[in-house]
Structure formats: structure tokens, C-alpha cells
Amino acid sequence: MAAALELFGKRDAEGVSIDDVASAAGASRALVYHYFGGKQELHVAALKSAAAQLEARLRPDGPDGLHEGGRPLEELADGLKRYFDFVEEHATGFAALLKGGPDNRDGEIGEIVDAVRQRLLRLIMKQMRLGEPGPALRVTLRSWTASVETAGLDWLEHGDMGRPALERMLVDQMLALLGVAARQDPQAGELLEKLIRGQAQ
């Protein structure tokens, strides 16, 4: 699985063969086919493994999924830290999971990627003590999660920005996006005010 993620993280799936994976893993071609049936099944299994690892890393420690006494913005920053811990420690798995964009994601693979994005969105809503978001706020939150994904891939590709600075910038981006949304959506304005007020206390 690790060998498959390494290869899928560096090349498009079409450019990876079962022979490539078997060779990288030090296993026989027949053994890979025995356990996975074919390249598509192996690709799906490898991405499911990466998705499960990321979701486990994002899960907060508290019994209710929150850090006791934490302020929403602090918890958002803590969630970003855990996210980038995974990006740093499992670079090829992260790249294999998220590179390529939605145009290359359909069927079961698209479902795996979408589940990760939905999990991240639910985590953000829980950290911000937010109920069901209206259209403007939903678009804002989903836009921010896309920015986080892109930032992770860019950071792996270039490595020319320190992680703490990148994480702070992404928190500031969240506040900026909420500021724009607040001009037409009272729910976004209330959330922004709650976040800023929490920081001031």
C-alpha cells in the first residue's frame, strides 16, 4: 500500500502499472493481483488508506470532538496544524489523494476524495459551534477548504514557506472570506463577530 501511494503520489494513475508497484514493494506481480485484483482496485484501496489516515489525524482529542475550553479560532488553527502534520508526514499519500482536481475524480475515487472534503467541512463547523450554514456561508467554508488543499499541495511542491506562517495565513484567509460574505449574509457576519470576540477575550 505504501509503495502504491508513493507511485500514485508522484505520477498519474495511468502512468503506474502493477509491475511498477510490485517492483517498488519487493513483491511479485502475481501477489499484487491476488490481493487487489487489478490496478484500479489497488488505486482505490491505497486512496482509502490515505483518506482514513487523514481523517484519523483530523479527529480532535476531546470526547465531543472539541478541545475543552478552546476558542473556535484556536481550534481552527489546531485543526490546521494536525492537517499539515499529515501533509508533512505522509506527503505522497496526501498528493495521491488530492492532486489532479475534480476533473480527474469520478466514480469510487471521486467519492473517496469528496468524503474527505465533507469530513473537513463538518470538522470546521463543529469547531466554530456552527449549525447548518446557509448558501453564502456554505460556499465560503467550502472555498476555504479548497484553499487549504491547494496550499498543502503547493507547500509540498515548492517548500519555500514556513509551516507556521502558512497556517497563520490560512486562518487570516478564513477571516477575510467571512468578512466578504458578511456584507450580504448575516449568518457569516455573526460567525465573524464570534470569532473576533473570542480572540479578544
Coordinates of C-alpha atoms in Angstrom, one line a residue:
M1 CA 0.0 0.0 0.0
A2 CA 2.8 2.4 0.9
A3 CA 4.6 1.6 -2.4
A4 CA 1.4 2.3 -4.3
L5 CA 0.8 5.6 -2.6
E6 CA 4.4 6.6 -3.3
L7 CA 3.9 5.9 -7.0
F8 CA 0.4 7.4 -7.3
G9 CA 1.6 10.5 -5.5
K10 CA 4.3 11.1 -8.0
R11 CA 2.6 10.1 -11.2
D12 CA -0.9 10.0 -12.7
A13 CA -2.6 6.6 -12.1
E14 CA -2.5 5.9 -15.9
G15 CA 1.3 6.0 -15.7
V16 CA 1.6 3.5 -12.9
S17 CA 1.5 -0.3 -13.7
I18 CA 1.0 -3.3 -11.4
D19 CA 4.6 -4.2 -12.3
D20 CA 5.8 -0.8 -11.1
V21 CA 4.0 -1.3 -7.7
A22 CA 5.2 -4.9 -7.3
S23 CA 8.8 -3.9 -8.1
A24 CA 8.7 -0.9 -5.6
A25 CA 7.1 -3.1 -2.9
G26 CA 9.6 -6.0 -3.5
A27 CA 6.7 -8.3 -4.2
S28 CA 5.6 -10.5 -7.2
R29 CA 3.2 -9.3 -9.8
A30 CA 1.0 -12.3 -9.0
L31 CA 0.9 -11.4 -5.3
V32 CA -0.4 -7.9 -6.0
Y33 CA -3.1 -9.3 -8.3
H34 CA -4.0 -11.9 -5.7
Y35 CA -4.7 -9.3 -3.0
F36 CA -6.1 -6.5 -5.2
G37 CA -7.3 -7.9 -8.4
G38 CA -6.0 -5.1 -10.6
K39 CA -4.6 -1.6 -10.8
Q40 CA -8.0 0.2 -10.3
E41 CA -8.7 -1.9 -7.1
L42 CA -5.2 -1.2 -5.8
H43 CA -5.6 2.5 -6.6
V44 CA -8.9 2.7 -4.7
A45 CA -7.5 0.7 -1.7
A46 CA -4.4 3.0 -1.5
L47 CA -6.5 6.2 -1.6
K48 CA -8.9 4.8 1.0
S49 CA -5.9 4.1 3.3
A50 CA -4.7 7.7 2.9
A51 CA -8.1 9.1 3.5
A52 CA -8.6 7.0 6.7
Q53 CA -5.2 8.2 8.0
L54 CA -6.0 11.8 7.3
E55 CA -9.5 11.6 8.9
A56 CA -8.0 10.0 12.0
R57 CA -5.4 12.8 12.2
L58 CA -8.1 15.5 11.9
R59 CA -10.2 14.0 14.7
P60 CA -9.9 16.2 17.8
D61 CA -9.0 14.7 21.2
G62 CA -12.0 15.7 23.3
P63 CA -14.9 13.4 23.9
D64 CA -17.2 15.8 22.0
G65 CA -14.7 16.3 19.2
L66 CA -13.6 19.6 20.7
H67 CA -10.7 20.7 22.9
E68 CA -12.1 21.6 26.3
G69 CA -12.1 25.4 26.8
G70 CA -10.7 26.1 23.4
R71 CA -11.9 29.1 21.5
P72 CA -13.2 28.5 18.0
L73 CA -10.4 30.3 16.1
E74 CA -7.7 28.5 18.3
E75 CA -9.4 25.2 17.5
L76 CA -9.4 26.0 13.8
A77 CA -5.7 26.8 14.0
D78 CA -5.1 23.5 15.9
G79 CA -7.0 21.6 13.2
L80 CA -4.8 23.2 10.5
K81 CA -1.7 22.1 12.4
R82 CA -3.0 18.5 12.5
Y83 CA -3.8 18.7 8.8
F84 CA -0.3 19.9 7.9
D85 CA 1.2 17.3 10.2
F86 CA -0.4 14.7 8.0
V87 CA 0.7 16.6 4.8
E88 CA 4.3 16.6 6.1
E89 CA 4.5 13.1 7.4
H90 CA 2.5 11.4 4.5
A91 CA 3.4 13.6 1.6
T92 CA 3.0 11.1 -1.2
G93 CA -0.3 9.8 0.3
F94 CA -1.7 13.3 0.5
A95 CA -0.6 14.1 -3.0
A96 CA -2.1 10.9 -4.3
L97 CA -5.3 11.6 -2.6
L98 CA -5.8 15.2 -3.7
K99 CA -3.8 16.1 -6.8
G100 CA -5.5 16.3 -10.1
G101 CA -8.6 18.2 -9.2
P102 CA -12.2 17.4 -9.7
D103 CA -12.0 16.8 -13.4
N104 CA -10.0 13.7 -12.8
R105 CA -12.2 12.4 -9.9
D106 CA -15.1 10.3 -10.8
G107 CA -16.7 7.1 -9.6
E108 CA -15.4 5.5 -6.4
I109 CA -12.2 7.6 -6.4
G110 CA -14.3 10.8 -6.5
E111 CA -16.4 9.5 -3.6
I112 CA -13.3 8.9 -1.5
V113 CA -12.0 12.5 -2.1
D114 CA -15.4 14.1 -1.6
A115 CA -15.8 12.2 1.7
V116 CA -12.5 13.7 2.9
R117 CA -13.7 17.2 1.9
Q118 CA -17.1 16.7 3.6
R119 CA -15.3 15.5 6.8
L120 CA -13.1 18.6 6.8
L121 CA -16.2 20.8 6.4
R122 CA -18.0 19.1 9.2
L123 CA -15.0 19.4 11.5
I124 CA -14.8 23.2 10.8
M125 CA -18.5 23.6 11.5
K126 CA -18.1 21.8 14.8
Q127 CA -15.0 23.8 15.8
M128 CA -16.9 27.0 15.1
R129 CA -20.0 25.8 17.0
L130 CA -21.9 26.3 13.8
G131 CA -25.3 24.8 12.9
E132 CA -26.4 24.3 9.3
P133 CA -24.8 27.0 7.1
G134 CA -26.9 29.0 4.7
P135 CA -25.8 29.2 1.0
A136 CA -23.4 32.1 1.3
L137 CA -21.6 30.7 4.4
R138 CA -21.5 27.2 2.9
V139 CA -19.8 28.5 -0.2
T140 CA -17.4 30.5 1.9
L141 CA -16.4 27.4 4.0
R142 CA -16.1 25.1 1.0
S143 CA -14.0 27.8 -0.8
W144 CA -11.7 27.9 2.3
T145 CA -11.2 24.1 2.4
A146 CA -10.3 24.2 -1.3
S147 CA -7.7 26.9 -0.4
V148 CA -6.3 24.6 2.3
E149 CA -5.9 21.7 -0.1
T150 CA -4.2 23.8 -2.7
A151 CA -1.9 25.3 -0.1
G152 CA -0.9 21.8 1.0
L153 CA -0.1 20.7 -2.5
D154 CA 1.8 24.0 -3.2
W155 CA 3.8 23.7 0.0
L156 CA 4.8 20.1 -0.9
E157 CA 5.8 21.2 -4.4
H158 CA 7.8 24.3 -3.5
G159 CA 8.6 24.1 0.2
D160 CA 9.6 27.8 0.2
M161 CA 7.2 29.0 3.0
G162 CA 7.4 28.0 6.7
R163 CA 4.5 26.0 8.0
P164 CA 3.7 28.3 10.9
A165 CA 3.4 31.3 8.5
L166 CA 1.3 29.3 6.0
E167 CA -1.0 28.1 8.8
R168 CA -1.4 31.7 10.1
M169 CA -2.1 33.0 6.6
L170 CA -4.9 30.4 6.1
V171 CA -6.5 31.4 9.4
D172 CA -6.4 35.0 8.2
Q173 CA -7.9 34.0 4.9
M174 CA -10.8 32.4 6.7
L175 CA -11.5 35.7 8.5
A176 CA -11.1 37.6 5.2
L177 CA -13.5 35.3 3.4
L178 CA -16.1 35.7 6.2
G179 CA -15.7 39.4 6.0
V180 CA -16.6 39.4 2.3
A181 CA -19.5 37.0 2.9
A182 CA -20.8 39.1 5.9
R183 CA -21.6 42.0 3.5
Q184 CA -24.6 40.0 2.2
D185 CA -25.1 37.3 4.8
P186 CA -26.0 38.0 8.4
Q187 CA -25.0 34.4 9.4
A188 CA -21.5 34.9 8.1
G189 CA -21.4 38.3 10.0
E190 CA -22.4 36.7 13.2
L191 CA -19.8 34.0 12.9
L192 CA -17.1 36.5 12.1
E193 CA -18.0 38.6 15.1
K194 CA -18.0 35.5 17.3
L195 CA -14.5 34.5 16.1
I196 CA -13.1 38.0 16.6
R197 CA -14.8 38.4 20.0
G198 CA -13.4 35.0 21.1
Q199 CA -9.8 36.1 20.3
A200 CA -10.3 39.3 22.2
Q201 CA -11.4 37.6 25.4

